[in-house]
């Protein structure tokens, strides 16, 4: 019995692979046999005619892909949304398909000219009519989905395509009768797969393997319990048979050369409307503004790439390029996302890049109360290192105690409303916490190319310097240290025991003694091995002058710990004349505050080592306050911890022989940081030499 379902097809009279607009076409230009293509198309046509009604649209010379009639538009009832092809090679098909629809009594909707949407290739109705699955990522834009929902009065579910081989939704996704779904999960991002799993029950999902996917098993035509496709593995046919479907294979290899198969060659034009269901679309859009050296600093490229990589889409509404090299640029960008969840993630990253809402779209921050001490509300905004402002009661407030990975708490004080970064553990019942991403903006430092290329050290590269550039970076660091010292600024050093092992202890001691360091952060080991070297001449039991292990040297660090514990503190050991030189000696003698954060691996530990992690973090944070520069010397964990609690604007130099450590610190995003991959002992030696040059009479006279 022939179903009353109707399909639109277009004969392959002019079919060929004339160009490359998808991966399947590469290497196949003019390699398709017209005779075989006609034979395969006719077989498909006859198979479908045995089960449904087929209408034909006349093929037009010069438009070889008209044969793929699925891309003519999207039909629901007597309404059709005409396709807007992305590539010029197919745009000429649009008027011919529009004419056919109008002549056959359809109400035709036409999308804006520059908004790509490729019909039923990227929009597939749930076979029970409950909603419309709509794909985006390669050929159709996410911003087309609200139009589909409005014009067709149906709920639209957006799915992001990730594999360029499956450039249309219908190449990897096929809704079947009775609520079943045939699909290839590997073609979608994780969010879309989660959406699919939420909408379709496990027993209704038929996920296929890549081997079937590349044979376009999902590019199938479904008529009741019949599934017509190019090819299916025995296991797939068996799985479909178990749930009541009969597979009819009809070879379509000539069309695979252009990236299409059974579904691409057909358009279902009788799609029933469920009157009780109405439009709903989860797509969100916001217009943001970015200002600064958008091209020089690469901010606009980073922002647009990030939007797409996070699952959204964009439209640049305005871009005003600075007239001079030193001028700033400005851009207005409409950002779209398939859900509020994805939009939150995108906007939070754009805020980190300095993006703000347009003034007319500004809204107050969304606040929710803390109802359990130490626990933030769901969806709380996670703070960054950048100076941040939040909008409360129509006024922008600067956030105090700026740091990374905190929550922003709003409280009423005697001096008015205050916004402050708080760690989760510090949140109190009654605090109001900023949630979502409305009413938040960051202040990004933006320098021009001239500033970045100037001789004055600007810490602008946020990059990693190799051995070839160590001397140049050392020279720049020395200049900055001298400048901070002369202005009465503050430098904090985070150091690991490698500083001592590599012979850098004497150089760090001198930096402290000569007033270049105003705070020291580290762990138990830096202090232990510093004092071991200066009491016993070894570090980790290795003679520092001869470079050989000393008999019994493995006990040296424990002896040092025991000595200090006998006196009660490092300061008391120094006062007693037991510790006579070294890094810790100079800290005590010069009243330089230090904090030693303990860990589970620590021996002893020293009485000064803070084994309470929370108290150690608080001590670190106190010493960091007001710092102009932080020197991070071969201490991965302590340096990363310091980086997370340090706001933007503080210059950072991370020195480590391990590139991964340096990269980790550079990746925190601060434009005032620089990484140096080198031996820390060598770095400190070169730094002292350069500082000596800066303090020589000649340099002083010309400075």
XYZ file of C-alpha atoms in Angstrom:
703
model
C 0.000 0.000 0.000
C 1.341 3.432 -0.970
C 1.427 6.017 1.833
C 0.032 9.502 1.268
C 3.360 10.945 2.331
C 4.833 13.060 -0.486
C 8.485 13.693 -1.338
C 10.028 16.246 -3.675
C 12.886 15.058 -5.891
C 14.945 16.577 -8.711
C 16.326 14.454 -11.563
C 20.146 14.384 -11.960
C 20.075 15.689 -15.542
C 22.856 18.201 -14.767
C 24.459 16.464 -11.796
C 28.243 16.454 -11.486
C 30.895 17.329 -8.918
C 31.876 20.722 -10.278
C 33.390 22.313 -7.164
C 34.421 21.616 -3.568
C 32.173 22.873 -0.769
C 32.436 19.875 1.582
C 35.107 17.250 2.375
C 33.422 14.536 0.287
C 33.900 16.568 -2.883
C 37.664 16.831 -2.470
C 39.391 14.722 -5.123
C 36.093 13.931 -6.873
C 35.700 16.861 -9.260
C 34.256 15.485 -12.528
C 34.847 11.918 -11.334
C 31.200 11.021 -11.000
C 29.664 8.919 -13.765
C 26.507 10.595 -15.092
C 25.121 7.273 -16.297
C 25.642 5.540 -12.962
C 24.251 8.569 -11.134
C 21.067 8.489 -13.254
C 20.753 4.734 -12.701
C 21.174 5.034 -8.923
C 18.791 7.984 -8.697
C 16.117 6.115 -10.679
C 16.395 3.117 -8.365
C 15.911 5.362 -5.339
C 13.003 7.116 -7.076
C 11.273 3.812 -7.798
C 11.841 2.451 -4.281
C 10.278 5.544 -2.756
C 7.383 5.476 -5.289
C 6.556 1.983 -4.085
C 5.889 3.397 -0.624
C 4.994 7.087 -1.081
C 4.131 9.777 -3.616
C 6.974 11.584 -5.412
C 6.727 15.071 -6.912
C 9.406 16.458 -9.205
C 10.983 19.871 -9.551
C 12.624 20.590 -12.907
C 16.447 20.519 -12.851
C 18.191 23.666 -14.087
C 21.419 23.736 -16.068
C 24.344 25.265 -14.176
C 23.086 24.139 -10.783
C 24.335 20.545 -10.406
C 23.407 20.250 -6.718
C 19.684 20.892 -7.293
C 19.441 17.111 -7.255
C 19.824 17.383 -3.464
C 16.280 18.651 -3.003
C 16.388 18.253 0.786
C 18.051 21.652 0.780
C 15.196 23.386 -1.030
C 13.644 24.480 2.261
C 11.890 23.272 5.380
C 8.202 22.350 5.176
C 5.614 22.135 7.949
C 1.981 21.988 6.902
C 1.574 24.533 4.119
C 4.375 26.747 5.379
C 7.916 26.550 4.071
C 11.087 28.359 5.098
C 13.157 28.767 1.962
C 16.852 27.900 2.142
C 19.540 30.570 2.216
C 22.607 28.763 0.921
C 25.972 29.550 2.473
C 28.007 28.966 -0.692
C 27.527 30.975 -3.877
C 27.757 27.696 -5.828
C 24.243 26.836 -4.626
C 22.617 30.216 -4.118
C 21.264 30.235 -7.666
C 18.962 27.318 -6.787
C 16.866 29.428 -4.431
C 14.523 31.137 -6.967
C 13.702 27.828 -8.701
C 12.732 26.141 -5.450
C 10.805 29.235 -4.352
C 8.846 29.161 -7.615
C 7.942 25.480 -7.129
C 6.684 26.051 -3.584
C 4.601 29.072 -4.584
C 3.099 27.266 -7.577
C 2.110 24.383 -5.313
C 0.274 26.538 -2.789
C 2.833 26.892 -0.026
C 3.271 30.003 2.087
C 6.952 30.838 1.617
C 9.063 32.533 4.313
C 12.384 34.046 3.275
C 15.217 34.589 5.746
C 17.439 37.692 5.736
C 19.949 37.619 2.909
C 23.078 37.011 4.963
C 21.626 34.412 7.341
C 22.525 30.923 6.066
C 20.025 28.101 6.542
C 19.997 25.023 4.339
C 16.505 23.653 4.700
C 15.709 20.072 5.655
C 19.399 19.284 5.374
C 19.812 21.078 8.702
C 16.318 20.856 10.217
C 14.530 17.580 10.858
C 11.124 17.137 12.437
C 10.620 14.655 15.186
C 8.483 12.033 13.443
C 5.821 12.413 16.129
C 5.693 16.150 15.425
C 6.713 17.184 18.936
C 9.613 19.456 17.994
C 12.104 20.405 15.321
C 15.745 19.335 15.548
C 17.892 22.091 13.995
C 21.614 21.806 13.268
C 24.242 24.537 13.075
C 27.984 24.841 12.856
C 28.873 24.456 9.170
C 26.086 25.460 6.762
C 23.296 26.938 8.892
C 23.563 29.709 11.473
C 22.156 29.419 14.963
C 20.435 32.791 14.509
C 18.109 31.207 11.936
C 16.495 29.006 14.596
C 14.306 31.697 16.219
C 12.851 32.434 12.760
C 11.979 28.745 12.312
C 10.247 28.666 15.694
C 8.273 31.828 14.980
C 7.211 31.078 11.399
C 6.451 27.376 11.880
C 5.111 27.777 15.447
C 7.095 24.828 16.773
C 9.680 24.151 19.457
C 13.212 24.196 18.042
C 16.057 22.208 19.600
C 19.496 23.367 18.469
C 22.296 20.846 17.883
C 25.896 21.793 17.119
C 27.759 19.817 14.440
C 31.471 19.281 15.091
C 32.771 16.922 12.367
C 33.155 18.604 8.974
C 32.357 15.311 7.215
C 28.866 15.595 8.645
C 28.281 19.174 7.595
C 24.470 18.888 7.487
C 22.302 17.497 10.279
C 20.731 14.937 7.952
C 24.122 13.339 7.250
C 24.361 12.060 10.840
C 20.861 12.272 12.332
C 17.582 10.630 11.310
C 14.370 10.772 13.377
C 12.323 7.616 12.786
C 8.697 6.674 13.298
C 7.402 5.897 16.801
C 9.917 8.204 18.485
C 13.066 6.326 17.480
C 16.271 8.124 16.532
C 19.107 6.923 14.331
C 22.199 9.056 14.872
C 25.996 9.224 15.051
C 27.043 10.768 18.426
C 30.564 11.533 17.206
C 29.226 14.258 14.927
C 28.006 16.422 17.847
C 29.547 18.313 20.742
C 29.044 17.063 24.298
C 26.302 19.586 25.060
C 24.252 18.511 22.031
C 24.676 14.836 22.890
C 23.398 15.617 26.371
C 20.366 17.402 24.886
C 19.648 14.413 22.635
C 19.868 12.037 25.590
C 17.497 14.219 27.615
C 14.903 14.281 24.835
C 15.050 10.704 23.552
C 14.674 7.722 25.881
C 17.604 5.255 25.915
C 15.536 2.458 24.405
C 14.606 4.755 21.506
C 18.159 5.880 20.675
C 19.986 3.929 17.968
C 23.555 5.227 18.043
C 25.654 4.004 15.120
C 29.384 3.447 14.706
C 31.639 5.514 12.454
C 31.809 2.753 9.810
C 28.053 3.054 9.222
C 28.132 6.836 9.575
C 30.611 7.315 6.707
C 28.358 5.174 4.503
C 25.622 7.732 5.251
C 23.419 5.246 7.083
C 21.784 8.183 8.884
C 21.058 9.928 5.577
C 17.969 7.797 5.242
C 14.370 8.181 4.118
C 11.797 6.885 6.608
C 8.271 5.956 5.500
C 6.356 4.295 8.328
C 8.380 1.155 9.176
C 10.560 1.355 6.030
C 14.052 2.877 6.186
C 15.695 3.507 2.821
C 19.453 4.128 2.806
C 22.647 3.732 0.827
C 24.191 0.980 2.941
C 24.008 -0.507 6.420
C 26.090 -3.050 8.297
C 24.474 -6.341 9.264
C 24.562 -5.338 12.922
C 22.741 -2.074 12.214
C 20.107 -3.820 10.099
C 19.616 -6.302 12.928
C 19.204 -3.537 15.530
C 16.626 -1.756 13.339
C 14.764 -5.015 12.705
C 14.546 -5.670 16.446
C 12.516 -2.476 16.897
C 10.280 -3.054 13.891
C 12.023 -1.384 10.954
C 12.770 -2.888 7.558
C 15.934 -1.612 5.854
C 15.990 -1.211 2.074
C 19.481 -0.597 0.703
C 19.892 1.162 -2.623
C 23.378 2.074 -3.749
C 24.048 5.816 -4.035
C 27.855 5.883 -4.289
C 27.891 8.463 -7.100
C 26.108 10.948 -4.870
C 28.376 10.230 -1.914
C 31.123 11.825 -4.013
C 29.262 15.117 -3.551
C 28.416 14.472 0.100
C 24.846 13.225 -0.157
C 22.699 10.081 -0.205
C 19.040 9.061 0.123
C 17.803 11.771 2.477
C 19.729 14.529 0.673
C 18.012 13.535 -2.583
C 14.524 13.944 -1.141
C 12.419 16.552 0.641
C 9.365 15.493 2.580
C 6.658 18.028 1.676
C 3.756 16.605 3.687
C 4.619 17.298 7.301
C 1.505 17.321 9.528
C 0.998 20.111 12.060
C 0.096 19.360 15.678
C -2.209 22.228 16.547
C -1.813 21.774 20.309
C 1.957 22.438 20.186
C 3.426 25.900 19.795
C 6.659 27.745 19.286
C 9.462 27.633 21.760
C 13.138 28.247 21.162
C 15.989 28.144 23.649
C 18.369 30.232 21.550
C 19.568 33.326 23.427
C 21.165 36.413 21.895
C 23.034 39.317 23.445
C 24.848 42.259 21.921
C 28.222 43.022 23.486
C 30.752 45.759 22.897
C 34.542 45.477 22.889
C 36.980 48.380 22.862
C 40.750 48.621 22.751
C 43.542 47.505 20.455
C 41.352 44.709 19.160
C 43.515 43.843 16.163
C 46.965 44.512 17.619
C 46.276 42.476 20.737
C 44.296 39.839 18.834
C 41.323 40.324 21.156
C 38.656 40.311 18.466
C 39.964 37.069 16.942
C 40.184 35.448 20.349
C 36.647 36.547 21.189
C 35.085 35.306 17.950
C 36.973 32.004 18.026
C 35.951 31.485 21.631
C 32.275 32.085 20.814
C 32.327 29.392 18.133
C 34.478 26.976 20.134
C 32.048 27.250 23.048
C 29.065 26.338 20.890
C 27.701 29.759 19.980
C 27.588 31.896 16.869
C 28.137 35.572 16.216
C 27.365 38.456 13.911
C 29.625 41.496 13.851
C 27.187 44.404 13.754
C 29.725 47.242 13.760
C 33.493 47.441 13.649
C 35.177 50.838 13.908
C 38.872 50.558 13.179
C 41.141 53.114 14.827
C 42.307 55.743 12.361
C 45.869 55.831 13.676
C 48.153 53.053 14.896
C 47.823 54.321 18.451
C 44.043 54.630 18.198
C 41.709 52.068 19.737
C 39.054 50.126 17.860
C 35.517 49.227 18.854
C 33.229 46.385 17.847
C 29.616 45.482 18.511
C 28.894 41.771 18.228
C 25.644 39.859 18.510
C 26.324 36.607 20.333
C 23.904 33.682 20.086
C 23.880 30.443 22.054
C 21.624 27.365 21.989
C 20.712 27.732 25.671
C 21.128 29.992 28.672
C 23.685 27.546 30.073
C 25.923 27.882 27.025
C 25.352 31.649 26.879
C 26.547 31.975 30.490
C 29.780 30.177 29.648
C 30.391 32.316 26.559
C 29.607 35.640 28.220
C 31.758 34.858 31.262
C 34.721 34.306 28.944
C 33.921 37.453 26.967
C 33.789 39.417 30.214
C 37.316 38.164 30.908
C 38.333 39.710 27.582
C 36.807 43.054 28.549
C 33.490 42.783 26.709
C 30.511 44.741 28.072
C 26.828 45.034 27.260
C 25.726 48.041 25.262
C 24.602 50.867 27.590
C 20.968 50.465 26.571
C 21.151 46.746 27.396
C 22.856 47.087 30.785
C 21.104 45.297 33.615
C 21.754 45.061 37.318
C 23.683 42.057 38.562
C 21.492 39.171 39.575
C 21.912 38.487 43.300
C 20.959 35.473 45.390
C 21.404 35.083 49.158
C 23.748 32.644 50.856
C 21.583 30.246 52.872
C 24.368 27.948 54.042
C 27.676 29.292 55.319
C 30.556 28.477 52.992
C 28.243 27.510 50.109
C 27.439 29.796 47.177
C 24.132 29.769 45.282
C 24.026 27.726 42.084
C 25.381 29.470 38.977
C 27.450 31.955 40.992
C 29.795 34.088 38.909
C 33.403 32.940 39.330
C 35.775 35.877 39.688
C 38.929 36.394 37.640
C 42.232 38.197 38.158
C 40.960 41.283 36.311
C 39.604 44.383 38.032
C 35.847 43.879 38.031
C 32.776 46.069 38.433
C 29.222 44.935 39.158
C 26.033 46.907 38.624
C 23.824 47.226 41.707
C 20.793 49.536 41.870
C 21.863 51.132 38.594
C 25.360 51.989 39.861
C 28.666 50.328 38.962
C 30.655 49.185 42.019
C 34.343 48.263 41.941
C 34.918 44.810 43.428
C 37.343 44.776 46.353
C 39.945 42.065 47.101
C 40.039 41.045 43.447
C 41.326 37.523 42.944
C 40.784 34.447 40.830
C 38.232 31.697 41.570
C 36.157 33.490 44.162
C 32.534 34.612 44.423
C 31.432 38.259 44.442
C 29.509 39.062 47.609
C 27.405 42.219 47.982
C 26.823 43.612 51.445
C 25.384 46.759 53.026
C 27.833 48.641 55.246
C 27.845 51.966 57.075
C 29.632 53.421 54.063
C 27.115 52.050 51.562
C 26.921 48.971 49.376
C 30.212 47.072 49.025
C 31.166 44.375 46.498
C 33.954 42.054 47.553
C 35.624 38.880 46.259
C 35.269 36.063 48.745
C 36.467 32.486 48.734
C 33.615 29.997 49.026
C 34.649 29.064 52.566
C 34.340 32.713 53.643
C 30.744 33.210 52.495
C 28.348 33.958 55.340
C 24.620 33.517 55.676
C 23.005 36.734 54.499
C 25.659 37.587 51.921
C 24.168 38.287 48.527
C 26.198 36.683 45.765
C 26.361 37.637 42.098
C 24.947 34.849 39.935
C 24.588 34.556 36.180
C 26.485 36.994 33.918
C 24.373 40.138 33.892
C 25.688 43.448 35.189
C 29.355 42.436 35.250
C 32.297 44.010 33.474
C 36.058 43.744 33.745
C 38.676 46.377 33.127
C 41.404 45.125 30.832
C 44.736 46.881 30.399
C 45.152 47.554 26.670
C 48.428 48.806 25.274
C 49.257 49.685 21.701
C 51.851 48.018 19.499
C 54.244 50.883 20.174
C 53.989 50.319 23.915
C 54.537 46.608 23.531
C 57.586 47.150 21.357
C 59.098 49.923 23.474
C 62.421 49.498 25.261
C 60.798 50.033 28.648
C 59.876 46.691 30.183
C 56.122 46.337 29.921
C 55.430 42.676 30.733
C 53.084 42.697 27.788
C 53.891 39.500 25.935
C 52.315 37.100 28.426
C 54.544 34.605 26.719
C 57.242 32.065 27.424
C 60.842 32.958 26.744
C 63.305 30.313 25.619
C 67.000 30.059 26.458
C 67.815 32.341 23.519
C 65.986 35.237 25.173
C 66.976 34.718 28.800
C 69.586 37.484 28.852
C 67.157 39.966 27.314
C 64.439 39.093 29.828
C 66.935 39.272 32.704
C 67.914 42.758 31.572
C 64.257 43.806 31.542
C 63.572 42.258 34.951
C 66.602 44.022 36.404
C 65.380 47.390 35.109
C 61.959 46.758 36.621
C 63.379 45.656 39.972
C 65.522 48.776 40.149
C 62.547 50.975 39.271
C 60.335 49.366 41.927
C 63.040 49.693 44.569
C 63.676 53.346 43.737
C 59.951 54.130 43.973
C 59.503 52.318 47.277
C 57.463 49.533 45.703
C 57.044 45.910 46.711
C 58.472 42.709 45.240
C 57.451 39.282 46.553
C 59.421 36.124 45.766
C 57.898 32.646 45.628
C 60.728 30.150 45.752
C 61.220 26.400 45.791
C 64.186 24.357 47.070
C 65.593 24.144 43.535
C 66.808 27.712 44.102
C 69.169 26.285 46.739
C 70.044 23.088 44.852
C 71.156 25.083 41.774
C 73.331 27.503 43.719
C 70.908 30.400 43.547
C 70.595 30.813 47.303
C 73.463 33.289 47.588
C 71.963 35.445 44.834
C 68.482 35.434 46.369
C 70.055 36.296 49.730
C 71.732 39.295 48.150
C 68.491 40.480 46.551
C 66.891 40.449 49.990
C 69.858 42.124 51.679
C 70.021 44.928 49.108
C 66.334 45.781 49.414
C 64.962 44.278 46.193
C 62.621 41.834 47.993
C 59.839 42.732 50.437
C 58.239 39.315 50.969
C 59.100 35.606 50.640
C 56.667 32.761 50.032
C 57.538 29.081 49.868
C 57.241 25.769 51.599
C 59.079 23.898 54.304
C 61.793 22.764 51.878
C 63.149 26.148 50.732
C 63.883 27.134 54.333
C 65.246 23.723 55.355
C 67.697 23.397 52.463
C 68.741 27.043 52.681
C 69.763 26.548 56.292
C 71.247 23.112 55.546
C 73.539 24.720 52.988
C 74.626 27.451 55.355
C 75.032 25.216 58.430
C 76.407 22.034 56.841
C 77.468 23.044 53.313
C 75.063 20.627 51.636
C 71.665 20.700 49.979
C 69.762 17.413 50.037
C 73.003 15.891 51.278
C 75.021 17.041 48.242
C 78.152 19.092 48.852
C 77.415 22.482 47.236
C 81.080 23.141 46.338
C 82.121 19.724 45.026
C 78.766 18.537 43.736
C 79.097 15.080 45.312
C 76.962 13.309 47.871
C 78.306 13.427 51.427
C 78.288 10.276 53.534
C 75.313 10.497 55.836
C 74.168 13.605 53.992
C 70.643 12.274 53.647
C 70.209 13.051 57.358
C 71.442 16.643 57.121
C 68.087 18.276 56.509
C 66.616 16.480 59.531
C 69.483 17.690 61.699
C 68.755 21.259 60.608
C 65.057 20.882 61.337
C 65.893 19.489 64.767
C 68.228 22.392 65.542
C 65.627 24.998 64.627
C 62.931 23.163 66.548
C 65.190 23.253 69.608
C 65.265 27.058 69.422
C 61.556 27.331 68.623
C 61.720 29.323 65.363
C 63.990 30.403 62.549
C 64.189 33.924 63.992
C 65.357 32.621 67.366
C 67.976 30.415 65.691
C 69.247 33.512 63.856
C 69.252 35.591 67.049
C 71.204 32.854 68.827
C 73.889 33.020 66.162
C 73.289 29.466 64.957
C 72.066 30.514 61.484
C 74.578 33.077 60.284
C 73.755 33.636 56.619
C 71.473 32.602 53.777
C 67.994 33.413 52.532
C 66.167 32.915 55.829
C 68.908 34.750 57.731
C 68.513 37.797 55.467
C 64.720 37.722 55.868
C 65.040 37.790 59.653
C 67.806 40.412 59.736
C 66.027 42.720 57.273
C 62.522 42.257 58.733
C 61.229 40.719 55.516
C 57.970 38.828 56.170
C 57.878 35.240 54.990
C 55.315 32.455 54.957
C 56.084 28.741 54.646
C 53.078 26.659 53.588
C 53.312 23.031 54.627
C 52.345 19.879 52.760
C 51.856 16.199 53.523
C 55.401 15.369 52.396
C 57.155 17.731 54.806
C 59.680 16.352 57.292
C 59.681 17.857 60.742
C 58.355 20.327 59.885
C 60.077 23.559 60.881
C 58.192 25.336 63.673
C 57.567 28.273 61.299
C 55.861 26.060 58.689
C 52.118 26.603 58.655
C 50.478 23.181 58.353
C 46.944 24.586 58.369
C 46.276 25.079 54.664
C 43.614 27.748 55.108
C 45.796 29.795 57.454
C 48.708 29.404 55.047
C 46.585 30.771 52.210
C 45.585 33.714 54.369
C 49.234 34.428 55.220
C 50.196 34.252 51.540
C 47.367 36.600 50.598
C 48.407 39.111 53.256
C 52.018 39.209 52.042
C 50.952 39.552 48.400
C 48.797 42.617 49.080
C 50.247 45.718 47.457
C 52.871 43.822 45.465
C 54.138 45.420 42.264
C 55.959 42.300 41.077
C 56.129 38.618 41.986
C 59.187 36.547 41.111
C 58.226 32.865 40.908
C 61.355 30.760 41.153
C 61.008 27.013 40.473
C 58.058 26.202 42.704
C 55.134 24.892 40.705
C 52.448 24.399 43.356
C 53.242 27.492 45.384
C 53.538 29.613 42.256
C 50.199 28.432 40.862
C 48.569 29.105 44.215
C 50.052 32.594 44.299
C 48.977 33.225 40.696
C 45.378 32.360 41.539
C 45.209 34.802 44.441
C 46.962 37.683 42.676
C 44.898 40.297 40.788
C 45.770 41.584 37.337
C 48.154 44.518 37.284
C 50.814 42.767 39.342
C 53.819 41.966 37.181
C 54.879 38.331 37.275
C 58.062 36.540 36.260
C 57.919 32.742 36.358
C 61.269 30.968 36.051
C 61.471 27.186 35.766
C 63.450 24.603 33.817
C 60.151 22.794 33.097
C 58.254 24.510 30.239
C 54.945 23.048 31.451
C 55.196 24.967 34.725
C 55.968 28.217 32.953
C 53.132 27.719 30.479
C 50.685 26.975 33.288
C 51.414 30.338 34.910
C 51.319 32.202 31.598
C 47.944 30.641 30.800
C 46.313 32.383 33.761
C 45.704 35.172 31.244
C 47.546 38.117 32.773
C 49.153 40.350 30.174
C 51.644 41.486 32.830
C 53.263 38.045 33.138
C 56.285 36.562 31.425
C 57.688 33.052 31.615
C 61.352 32.093 31.392
C 62.393 28.506 30.711
C 65.869 28.189 32.191
C 67.881 27.013 35.183
C 66.833 29.200 38.109
C 70.382 29.374 39.467
C 71.626 30.742 36.156
C 68.747 33.228 36.028
C 69.534 34.610 39.486
C 73.248 34.817 38.702
C 72.558 36.789 35.524
C 70.068 38.976 37.379
C 72.655 39.956 39.996
C 75.186 40.717 37.254
C 72.700 42.951 35.473
C 71.762 44.779 38.680
C 75.468 45.399 39.303
C 75.702 47.024 35.871
C 72.713 49.230 36.657
C 74.310 50.434 39.888
C 77.755 51.096 38.380
C 78.903 54.760 38.353
C 78.728 54.911 34.563
C 75.161 53.663 34.387
C 74.137 55.912 37.242
C 75.635 58.938 35.520
C 73.810 58.328 32.242
C 70.549 57.246 33.872
